[in-house]
Structures are given as C-alpha cells and as structure tokens.
Coordinates of C-alpha atoms and ligand atoms in Angstrom, one line a residue:
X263 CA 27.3 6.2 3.4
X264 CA 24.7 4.3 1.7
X265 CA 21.3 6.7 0.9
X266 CA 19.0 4.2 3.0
X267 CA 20.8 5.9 5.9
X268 CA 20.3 9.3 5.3
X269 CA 18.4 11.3 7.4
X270 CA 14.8 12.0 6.1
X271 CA 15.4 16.1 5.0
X272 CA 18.5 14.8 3.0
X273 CA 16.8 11.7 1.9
X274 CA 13.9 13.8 0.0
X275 CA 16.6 16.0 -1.1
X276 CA 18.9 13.2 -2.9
X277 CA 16.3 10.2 -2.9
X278 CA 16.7 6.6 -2.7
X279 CA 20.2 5.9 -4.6
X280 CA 18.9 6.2 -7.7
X281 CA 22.6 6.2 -10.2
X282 CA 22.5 5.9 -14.1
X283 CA 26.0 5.4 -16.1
X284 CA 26.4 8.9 -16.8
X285 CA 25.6 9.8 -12.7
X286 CA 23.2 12.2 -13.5
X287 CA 23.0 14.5 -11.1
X288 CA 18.8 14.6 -11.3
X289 CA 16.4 11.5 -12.3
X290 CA 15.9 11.6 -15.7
X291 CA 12.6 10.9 -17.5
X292 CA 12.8 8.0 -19.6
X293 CA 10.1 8.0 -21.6
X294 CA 9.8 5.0 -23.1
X295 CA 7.1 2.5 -23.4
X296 CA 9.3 -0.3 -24.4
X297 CA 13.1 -1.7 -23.3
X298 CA 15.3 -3.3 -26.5
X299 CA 16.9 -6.6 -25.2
X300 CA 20.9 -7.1 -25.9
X301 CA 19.7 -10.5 -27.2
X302 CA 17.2 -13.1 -27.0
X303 CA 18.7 -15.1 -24.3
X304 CA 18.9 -11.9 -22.4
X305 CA 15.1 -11.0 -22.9
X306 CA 14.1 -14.5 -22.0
X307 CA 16.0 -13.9 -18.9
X308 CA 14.6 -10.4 -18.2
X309 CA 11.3 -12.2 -17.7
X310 CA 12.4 -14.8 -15.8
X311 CA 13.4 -12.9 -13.3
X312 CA 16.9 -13.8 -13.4
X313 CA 17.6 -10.8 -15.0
X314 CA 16.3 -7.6 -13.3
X315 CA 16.8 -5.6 -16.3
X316 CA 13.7 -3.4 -17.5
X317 CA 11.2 -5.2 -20.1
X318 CA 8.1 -2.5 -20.3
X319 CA 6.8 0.8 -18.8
X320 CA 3.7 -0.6 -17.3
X321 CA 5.6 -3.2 -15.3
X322 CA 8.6 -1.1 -14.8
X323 CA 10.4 1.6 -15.6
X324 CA 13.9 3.4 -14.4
X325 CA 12.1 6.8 -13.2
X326 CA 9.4 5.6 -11.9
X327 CA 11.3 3.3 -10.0
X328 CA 13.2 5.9 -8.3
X329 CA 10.0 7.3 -7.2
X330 CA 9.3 4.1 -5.9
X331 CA 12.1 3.8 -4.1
X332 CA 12.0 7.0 -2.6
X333 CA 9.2 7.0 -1.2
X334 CA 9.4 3.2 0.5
X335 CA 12.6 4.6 2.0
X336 CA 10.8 8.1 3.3
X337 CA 7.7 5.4 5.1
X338 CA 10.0 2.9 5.9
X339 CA 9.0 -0.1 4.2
X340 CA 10.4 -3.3 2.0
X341 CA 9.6 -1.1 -1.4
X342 CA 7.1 1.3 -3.4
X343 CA 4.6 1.0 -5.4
X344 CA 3.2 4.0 -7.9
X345 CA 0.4 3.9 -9.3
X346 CA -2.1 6.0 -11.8
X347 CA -3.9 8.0 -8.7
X348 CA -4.9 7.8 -5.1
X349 CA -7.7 5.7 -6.2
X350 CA -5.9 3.3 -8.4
X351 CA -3.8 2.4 -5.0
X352 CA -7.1 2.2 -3.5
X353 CA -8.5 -0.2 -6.0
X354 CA -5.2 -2.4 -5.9
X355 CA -5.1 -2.8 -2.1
X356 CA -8.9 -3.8 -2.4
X357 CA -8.3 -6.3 -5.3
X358 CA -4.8 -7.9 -4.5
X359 CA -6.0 -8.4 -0.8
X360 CA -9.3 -9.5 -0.2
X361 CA -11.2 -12.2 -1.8
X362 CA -15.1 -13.5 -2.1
X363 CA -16.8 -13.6 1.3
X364 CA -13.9 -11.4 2.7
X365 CA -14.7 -8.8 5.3
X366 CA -12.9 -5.0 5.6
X367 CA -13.1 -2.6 8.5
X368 CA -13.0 0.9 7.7
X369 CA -13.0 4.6 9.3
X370 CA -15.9 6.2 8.6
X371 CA -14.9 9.5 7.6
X372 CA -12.8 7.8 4.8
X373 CA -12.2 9.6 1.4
X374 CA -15.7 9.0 0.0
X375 CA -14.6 7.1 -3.2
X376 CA -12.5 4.9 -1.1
X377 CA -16.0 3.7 0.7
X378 CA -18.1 4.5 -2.3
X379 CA -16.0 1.9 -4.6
X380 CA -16.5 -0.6 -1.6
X381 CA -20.1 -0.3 -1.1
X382 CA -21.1 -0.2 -5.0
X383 CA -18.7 -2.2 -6.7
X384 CA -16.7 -4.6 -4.5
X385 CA -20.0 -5.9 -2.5
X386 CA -21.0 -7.0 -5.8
X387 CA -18.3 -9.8 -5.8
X388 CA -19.4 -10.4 -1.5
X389 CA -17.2 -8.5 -0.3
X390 CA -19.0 -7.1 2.7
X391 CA -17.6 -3.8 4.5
X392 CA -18.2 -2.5 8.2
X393 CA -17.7 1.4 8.8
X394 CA -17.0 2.8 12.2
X395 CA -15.2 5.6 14.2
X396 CA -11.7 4.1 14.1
X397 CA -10.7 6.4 17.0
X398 CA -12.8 4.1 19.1
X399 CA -10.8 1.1 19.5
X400 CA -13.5 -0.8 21.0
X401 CA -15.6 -0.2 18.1
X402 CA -12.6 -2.0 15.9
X403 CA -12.5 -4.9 18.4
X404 CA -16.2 -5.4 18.6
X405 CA -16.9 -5.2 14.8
X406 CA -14.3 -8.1 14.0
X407 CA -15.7 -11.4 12.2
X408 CA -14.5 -14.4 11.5
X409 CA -13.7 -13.2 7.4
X410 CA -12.0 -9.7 8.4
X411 CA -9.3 -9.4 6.4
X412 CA -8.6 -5.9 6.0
X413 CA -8.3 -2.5 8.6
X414 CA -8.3 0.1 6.6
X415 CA -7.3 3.2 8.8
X416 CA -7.9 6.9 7.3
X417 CA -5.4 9.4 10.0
X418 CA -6.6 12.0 10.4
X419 CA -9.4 11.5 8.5
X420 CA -11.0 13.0 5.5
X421 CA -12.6 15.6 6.5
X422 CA -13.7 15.5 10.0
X423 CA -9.8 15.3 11.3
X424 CA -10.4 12.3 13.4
X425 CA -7.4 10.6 14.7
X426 CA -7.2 6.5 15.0
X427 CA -4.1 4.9 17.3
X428 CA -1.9 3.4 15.1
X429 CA -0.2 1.3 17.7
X430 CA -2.7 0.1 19.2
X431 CA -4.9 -0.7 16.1
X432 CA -2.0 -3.0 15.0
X433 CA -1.6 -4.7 17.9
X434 CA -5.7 -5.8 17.2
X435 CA -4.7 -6.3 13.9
X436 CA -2.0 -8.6 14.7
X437 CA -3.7 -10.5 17.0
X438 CA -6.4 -11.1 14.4
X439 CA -4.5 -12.1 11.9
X440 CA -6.0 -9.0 9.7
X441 CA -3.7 -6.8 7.4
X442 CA -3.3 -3.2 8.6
X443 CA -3.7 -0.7 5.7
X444 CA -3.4 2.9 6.3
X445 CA -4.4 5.9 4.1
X446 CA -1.8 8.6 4.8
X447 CA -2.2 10.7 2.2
X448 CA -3.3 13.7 4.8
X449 CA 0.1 13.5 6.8
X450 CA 2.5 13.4 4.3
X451 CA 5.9 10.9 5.0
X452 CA 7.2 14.2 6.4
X453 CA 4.6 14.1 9.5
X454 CA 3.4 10.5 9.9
X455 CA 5.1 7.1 9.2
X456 CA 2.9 4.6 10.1
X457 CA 5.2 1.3 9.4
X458 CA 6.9 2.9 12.2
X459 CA 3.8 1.2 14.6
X460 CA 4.0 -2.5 12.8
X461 CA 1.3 -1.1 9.5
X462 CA 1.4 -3.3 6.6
X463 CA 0.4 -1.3 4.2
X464 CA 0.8 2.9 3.6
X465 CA -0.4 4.5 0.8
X466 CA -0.6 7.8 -0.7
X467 CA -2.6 10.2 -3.0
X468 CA 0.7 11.6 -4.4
X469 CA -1.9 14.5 -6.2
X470 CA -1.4 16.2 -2.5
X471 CA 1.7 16.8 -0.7
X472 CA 4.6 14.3 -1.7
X473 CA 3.9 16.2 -5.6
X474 CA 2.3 19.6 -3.9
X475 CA 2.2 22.0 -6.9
X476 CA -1.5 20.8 -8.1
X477 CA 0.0 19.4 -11.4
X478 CA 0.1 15.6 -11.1
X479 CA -2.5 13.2 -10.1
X480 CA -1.0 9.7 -8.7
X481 CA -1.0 7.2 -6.0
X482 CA 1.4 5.2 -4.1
X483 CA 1.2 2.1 -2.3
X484 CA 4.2 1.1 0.7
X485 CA 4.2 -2.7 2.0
X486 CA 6.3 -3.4 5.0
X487 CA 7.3 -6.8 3.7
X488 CA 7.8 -8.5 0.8
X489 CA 5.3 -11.2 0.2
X490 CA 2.1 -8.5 0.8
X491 CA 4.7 -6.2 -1.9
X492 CA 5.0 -9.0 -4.4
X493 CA 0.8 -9.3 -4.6
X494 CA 0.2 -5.7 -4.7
X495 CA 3.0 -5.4 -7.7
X496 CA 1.1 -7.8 -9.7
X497 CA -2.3 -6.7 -8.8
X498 CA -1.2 -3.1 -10.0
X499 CA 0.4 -4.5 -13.3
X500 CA -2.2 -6.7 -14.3
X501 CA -5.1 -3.9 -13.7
X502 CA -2.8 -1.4 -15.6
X503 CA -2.8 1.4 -13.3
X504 CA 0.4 2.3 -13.5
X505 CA 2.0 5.8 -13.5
X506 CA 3.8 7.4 -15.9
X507 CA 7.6 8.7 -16.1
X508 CA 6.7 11.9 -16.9
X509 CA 4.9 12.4 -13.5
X510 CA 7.1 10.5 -11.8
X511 CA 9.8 13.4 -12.8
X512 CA 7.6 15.8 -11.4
X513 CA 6.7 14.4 -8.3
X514 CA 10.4 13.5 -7.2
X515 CA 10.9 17.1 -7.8
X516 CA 7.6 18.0 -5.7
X517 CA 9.3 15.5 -2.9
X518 CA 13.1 17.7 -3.0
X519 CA 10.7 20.5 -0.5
X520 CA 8.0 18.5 1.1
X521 CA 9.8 19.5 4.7
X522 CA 9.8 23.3 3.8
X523 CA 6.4 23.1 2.4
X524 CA 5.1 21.8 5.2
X525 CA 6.7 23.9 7.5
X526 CA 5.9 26.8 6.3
X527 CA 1.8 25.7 5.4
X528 CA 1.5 24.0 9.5
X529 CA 3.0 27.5 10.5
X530 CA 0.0 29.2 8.4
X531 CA -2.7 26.3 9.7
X532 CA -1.9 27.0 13.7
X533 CA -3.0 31.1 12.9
X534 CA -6.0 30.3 11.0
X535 CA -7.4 28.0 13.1
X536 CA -7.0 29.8 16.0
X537 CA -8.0 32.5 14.1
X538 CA -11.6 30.6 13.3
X539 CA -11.4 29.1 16.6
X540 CA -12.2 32.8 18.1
X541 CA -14.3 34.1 15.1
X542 CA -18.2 34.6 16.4
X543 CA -19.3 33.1 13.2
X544 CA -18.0 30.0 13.6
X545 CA -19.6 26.9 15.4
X546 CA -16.6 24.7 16.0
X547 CA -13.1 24.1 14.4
X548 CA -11.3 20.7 14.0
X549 CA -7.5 21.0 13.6
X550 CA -5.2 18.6 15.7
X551 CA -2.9 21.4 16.9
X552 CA -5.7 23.0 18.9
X553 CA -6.2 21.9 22.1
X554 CA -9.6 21.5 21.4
X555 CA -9.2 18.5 19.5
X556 CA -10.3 15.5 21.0
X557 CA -7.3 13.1 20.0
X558 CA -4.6 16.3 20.6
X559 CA -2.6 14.4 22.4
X560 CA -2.5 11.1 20.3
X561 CA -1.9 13.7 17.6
X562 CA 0.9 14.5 19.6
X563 CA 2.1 11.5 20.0
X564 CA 2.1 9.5 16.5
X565 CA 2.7 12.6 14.1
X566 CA 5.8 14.9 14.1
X567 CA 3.2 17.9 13.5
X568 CA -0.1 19.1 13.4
X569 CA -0.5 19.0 9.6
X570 CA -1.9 22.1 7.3
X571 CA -5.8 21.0 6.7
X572 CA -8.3 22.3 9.0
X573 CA -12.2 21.8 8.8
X574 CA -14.9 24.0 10.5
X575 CA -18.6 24.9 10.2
X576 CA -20.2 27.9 10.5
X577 CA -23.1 28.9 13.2
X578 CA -25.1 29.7 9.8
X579 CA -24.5 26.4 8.5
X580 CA -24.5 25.6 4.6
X581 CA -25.9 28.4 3.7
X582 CA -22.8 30.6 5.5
X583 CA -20.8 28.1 4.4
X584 CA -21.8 28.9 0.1
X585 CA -21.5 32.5 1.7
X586 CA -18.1 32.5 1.8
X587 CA -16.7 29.8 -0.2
X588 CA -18.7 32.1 -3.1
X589 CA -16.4 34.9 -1.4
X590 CA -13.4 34.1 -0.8
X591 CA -10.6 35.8 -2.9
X592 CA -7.3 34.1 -2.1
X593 CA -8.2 31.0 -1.1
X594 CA -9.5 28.8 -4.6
X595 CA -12.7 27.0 -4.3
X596 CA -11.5 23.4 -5.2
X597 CA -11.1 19.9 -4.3
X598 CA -8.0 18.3 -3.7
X599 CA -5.5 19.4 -0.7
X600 CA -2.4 19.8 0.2
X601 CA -0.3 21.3 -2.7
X602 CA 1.0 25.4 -2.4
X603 CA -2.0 27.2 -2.4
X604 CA -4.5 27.3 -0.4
X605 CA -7.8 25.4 -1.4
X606 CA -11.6 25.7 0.2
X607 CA -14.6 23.1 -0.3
X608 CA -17.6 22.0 0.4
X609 CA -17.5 17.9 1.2
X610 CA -21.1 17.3 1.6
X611 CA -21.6 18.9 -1.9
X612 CA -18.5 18.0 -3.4
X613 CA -15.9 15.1 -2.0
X614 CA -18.4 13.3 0.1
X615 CA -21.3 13.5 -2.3
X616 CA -22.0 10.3 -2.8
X617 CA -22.2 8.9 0.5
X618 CA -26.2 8.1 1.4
X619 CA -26.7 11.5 4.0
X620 CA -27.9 9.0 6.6
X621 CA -23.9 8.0 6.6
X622 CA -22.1 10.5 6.2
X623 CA -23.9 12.8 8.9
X624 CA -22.9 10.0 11.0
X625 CA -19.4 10.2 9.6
X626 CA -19.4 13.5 11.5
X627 CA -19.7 15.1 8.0
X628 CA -22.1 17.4 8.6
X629 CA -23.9 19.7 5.4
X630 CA -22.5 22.7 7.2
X631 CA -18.6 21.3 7.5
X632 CA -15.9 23.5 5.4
X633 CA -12.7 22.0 4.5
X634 CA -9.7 24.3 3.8
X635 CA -6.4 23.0 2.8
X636 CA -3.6 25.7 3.9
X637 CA -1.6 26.5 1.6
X638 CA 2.1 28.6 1.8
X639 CA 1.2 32.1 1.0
X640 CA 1.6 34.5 3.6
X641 CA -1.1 33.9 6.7
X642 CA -1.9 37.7 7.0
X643 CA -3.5 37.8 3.4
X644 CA -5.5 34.2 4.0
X645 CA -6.8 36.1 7.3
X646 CA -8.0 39.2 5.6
X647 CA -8.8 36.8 3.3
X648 CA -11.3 34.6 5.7
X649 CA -11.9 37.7 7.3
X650 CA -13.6 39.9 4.5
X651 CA -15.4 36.6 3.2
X652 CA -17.2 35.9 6.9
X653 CA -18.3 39.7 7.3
X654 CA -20.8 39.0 4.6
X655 CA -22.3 36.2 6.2
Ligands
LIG238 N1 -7.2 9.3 -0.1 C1 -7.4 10.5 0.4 C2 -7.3 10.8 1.8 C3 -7.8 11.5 -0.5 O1 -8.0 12.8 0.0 C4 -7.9 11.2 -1.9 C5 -8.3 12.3 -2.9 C6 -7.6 9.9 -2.4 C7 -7.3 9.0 -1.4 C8 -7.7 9.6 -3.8 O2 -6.7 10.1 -4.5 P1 -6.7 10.6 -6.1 O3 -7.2 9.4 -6.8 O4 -7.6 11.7 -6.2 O5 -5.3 10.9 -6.4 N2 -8.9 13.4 -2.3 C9 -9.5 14.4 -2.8 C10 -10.1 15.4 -2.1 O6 -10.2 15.5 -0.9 N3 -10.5 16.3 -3.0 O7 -10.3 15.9 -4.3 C11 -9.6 14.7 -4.3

C-alpha cells in the first residue's frame, strides 16, 4: 500500500514515504549544508533539473523534505513547503504572490505580525490591504476590487476565535479569480484541512501544534497545485528562509502524536471553558465547542473538533485580567500556543501590540481579552489552577 493512502493517524505515525538505502526506521538528520556531486556532468544535471538529486540545504535537503512531504500529505495538497517560522511562510506567500498595485483581503483578527508586516512594509511597495470580519461573507464580496489578488483567511482566528466559511469563501474566490490562502496554524492538520474546500494555499506556524513541545520555531507553506507550489518554492529559496534539518527532526517527531495531543488538550479545553463560561468573574467566553459561539455550527461543520485555545475577558477587565495572569501557577504566562502545556497571555499587551487600538478594538480584540492555550496536563489542576488565580480578583 503506498503511504499517500494511509489513513491520517497512521500517516503522522510513518509520514510521507520517506526510505533511505539503509531503510531507516526514523528520518534521519542530515546535517549538511552542502551535497558532493558523483561528477561534473552529474552536478550540471542536478541543476538542471534533470536530475532531482540534492545540490544545497537552503534549496533542499533529505530531512527537511520529509517534513515537507508529510505535512502536504496530512492537508492534502500537490507538496510542502518549510520554512524558517510562521512569519517567514507569511512573508513568502505575500512576496511570491502579489505584485505592485496588488490588492489582499484579510480577517481582521489575523496574527498581528501577519497584518503588521502588510500595513508597514508591503504598502510601501503599493501593495494596498483591506481588513474585515471574514465570517461575514458579504463583507468579502463587497470589499473586492478590480486588483484583489489575495484572501487571506485566519480560522478560527487569532485571538477572538472567529470562524470564516471556507467553502463558501472559495467559491467567491474562484469566481474572482483571487487566490485563497488560509492560516491554519490554530487547527492543526489533525482538526481542519482546508484544501479539502478548493483552498489554494495552507500554511502553518509549525512553533504550535504540528512540533507541540515549545522547542522549535518554523513555518510551513501547502499549495494545492503545482504552478502556485513552484513560485512559492522559489520565493522561499531566494529570500533564504529556509528551515533547518535539525528542526525538521524534531518536528516530524512532534507530528508521530499530534492526534493524541490533541485529544487529550480539546478534552481539557471543553471543561475549562465551561468552567469560565459559569465563573461570576467572567464577562464572556469564546471557544467553538460552546454553544455560545456564534459560528458553533460552522465549527461543526468544517473542523473535526473544537480545538484547545479558548479566549475570555473578565467583568474587571485588564486590570483582572494582569490579576490573574500575575497569579496563575500552572498555567505559564507566555506567547505562543498550542504545544503541551498550558500557556496564558495578554494580546492587547503582548501578540496584538502593534496594531493602532482604533483597529484592533474593532478586531474584537478588546484590552480586557485573555488568551489561554490548553495544554495536556490534567484539567482538575488547571481548574484549581484558574480557580485560586480569579479569587484574588
Ligand atoms: N500565524 C498564527 C495564527 C500565529 O499564531 C503565529 C504566531 C504566526 C502565524 C507566526 O508564526 P511564528 O513566526 O511565530 O512561527 N503566533 C504567536 C502567538 O500567538 N504568540 O506568539 C507567537
């Protein structure tokens, strides 16, 4: 049975075929910066591309490319393409796919450098950028132009959990002849595959849950097809942010539990937010499992589960907030999400800093908003956890 038809559990278990001649049983690291040719004749054909033999780490390299590989075959697309953070995926879409005078549509609750590097650095070369509640699909339809060339779709978003309709989304994009790129990097592969509803483009902060153990930071990028995978690759090789086979290593051996690590963290996320959801302290709770949620049952339909990151704010606003991300014992007050323990923070201070206030409040992120990332300890002590924080408040 060839790999590519494995089932997805067995598929991050054995990943994507990768074989070496002595059939290594894991993906070795080959670190290397350089590949010697047999011969001359053979190097000049390495480069040509008749050859697809390795030439150098930065454009390729044989661990790496079984990360690659992997994860193209967990989202379903043509092939993978890793890269030296979230952001450095982020910066290679934006480069390799627009051009001056282009036009991108964006969530608004995006990760804030992902809007940050748009608004300060890419508008510089007339780029111009449009930012709007993606969950409102009239909103996307009524802020095309004739120079969109981009929907960039954050789902759920990053923080305020808001949840766009991939499906429907494309079918705008399609019909607009705009390239569909989504941020997936809060659902995981395991949860969310959105090639699966005709997306062009998936990419990944690999820093959360495909690596999970807050040890690596990378990004990957996913095209459906190979022409938009063939400008990406070069875009990414040319800027030089590639990733490493080191952390390539680490995050195929981060991928082998992604199933049971999110499992057991969504199992956690359900009881706390119910558990906040009741709490007198607390003014609302955003987590797509609840019922609550406005796009529960879109949630329902376009992910396989409700995901482990849950945002809230307290009645006291920021100043509860500091409260009890200043006492929280098990829970670490950090950025970043998704890995095995359980993380708090603060995005108006911290992630979503440098977004004017004017915008970001409209974002829906207000100063009061908490972010927690659930993590796969055991609930009862992130309860008594929450619970002996919020009694100082
Ligand atoms: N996309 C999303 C949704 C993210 O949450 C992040 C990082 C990125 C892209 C960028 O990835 P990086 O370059 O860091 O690998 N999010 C962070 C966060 O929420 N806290 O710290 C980093």
């Amino acid at each position: 049975m060839a790999k590519k038809d494995l089932r997805f559990n067995t598929l991050l278990v054995h990943g994507a075929g990768f074989k070496d001649q002595y059939y290594s049983a894991n993906v070795p690291i080959y670190q290397t910066s350089t590949f010697a040719f047999e011969n001359a004749d053979y190097g000049a054909k390495c480069f040509s591309g008749e050859i697809d033999g390795y030439i150098y780490t930065r454009l390729g390299n044989p661990t790496i490319s079984a990360l690659e590989n992997t994860v193209a075959a967990l989202e379903g697309g043509y092939g993978g393409i890793a890269t030296s953070s979230g952001m450095g995926a982020v910066t290679t879409i934006y480069m390799a796919l627009l051009e001056k005078g282009a036009h991108i549509i964006s969530t608004d609750a995006v990760y804030g450098p992902s809007r940050g590097v748009m608004e300060e650095h890419f508008s510089r070369f007339g780029v111009e950028s449009t930012y709007i509640d993606t969950s409102d699909i009239n909103k996307i339809k009524s802020s095309i132009r004739k120079n969109t060339k981009l929907l960039f779709i954050e789902t759920p978003a990053n923080p305020t959990m808001s949840i766009t309709d991939l499906e429907k989304c494309f079918e705008i994009a399609k019909e607009n002849n705009i390239i569909m790129v989504v941020d997936n990097t809060f659902s995981s592969p395991y949860l969310q595959n959105p090639i699966k509803y005709g997306t062009d483009v998936v990419f990944h902060s690999m820093t959360k849950f495909l690596n999970g153990h807050a040890d690596v930071v990378g990004g990957i990028i996913v095209a459906k097809e190979k022409v938009i995978y063939d400008k990406l690759r070069v875009m990414m090789i040319n800027m030089g942010c590639n990733f490493d086979p080191h952390q390539s290593y680490l995050v195929l051996r981060g991928i082998k539990t992604l199933a049971i690590r999110i499992e057991r963290a969504q199992e956690n996320a359900i009881k706390i937010a119910q558990y906040l959801e009741n709490h007198p302290k607390i003014e609302w709770v955003k987590y797509p499992g609840l019922k609550s949620h406005p796009q529960y049952e879109l949630a329902k339909k376009q992910m396989r589960g409700f995901g482990t990151m849950i945002s809230f704010e307290l009645k006291g606003g920021y100043e509860a907030g500091k409260i009890l991300m200043n006492n929280v014992k098990v829970a670490l007050l950090a950025v970043s999400l998704g890995g095995v323990e359980t993380l708090i923070q603060h995005p108006a201070s911290m992630t979503h800093s440098k977004i004017p206030k004017e915008s970001r409040i409209k974002a829906g992120i207000t100063d009061g908003l908490v972010r927690y990332s659930v993590g796969i300890e055991d609930v009862n002590d992130l309860i008594e956890d929450l619970d002996q924080a919020l009694s100082k408040i």
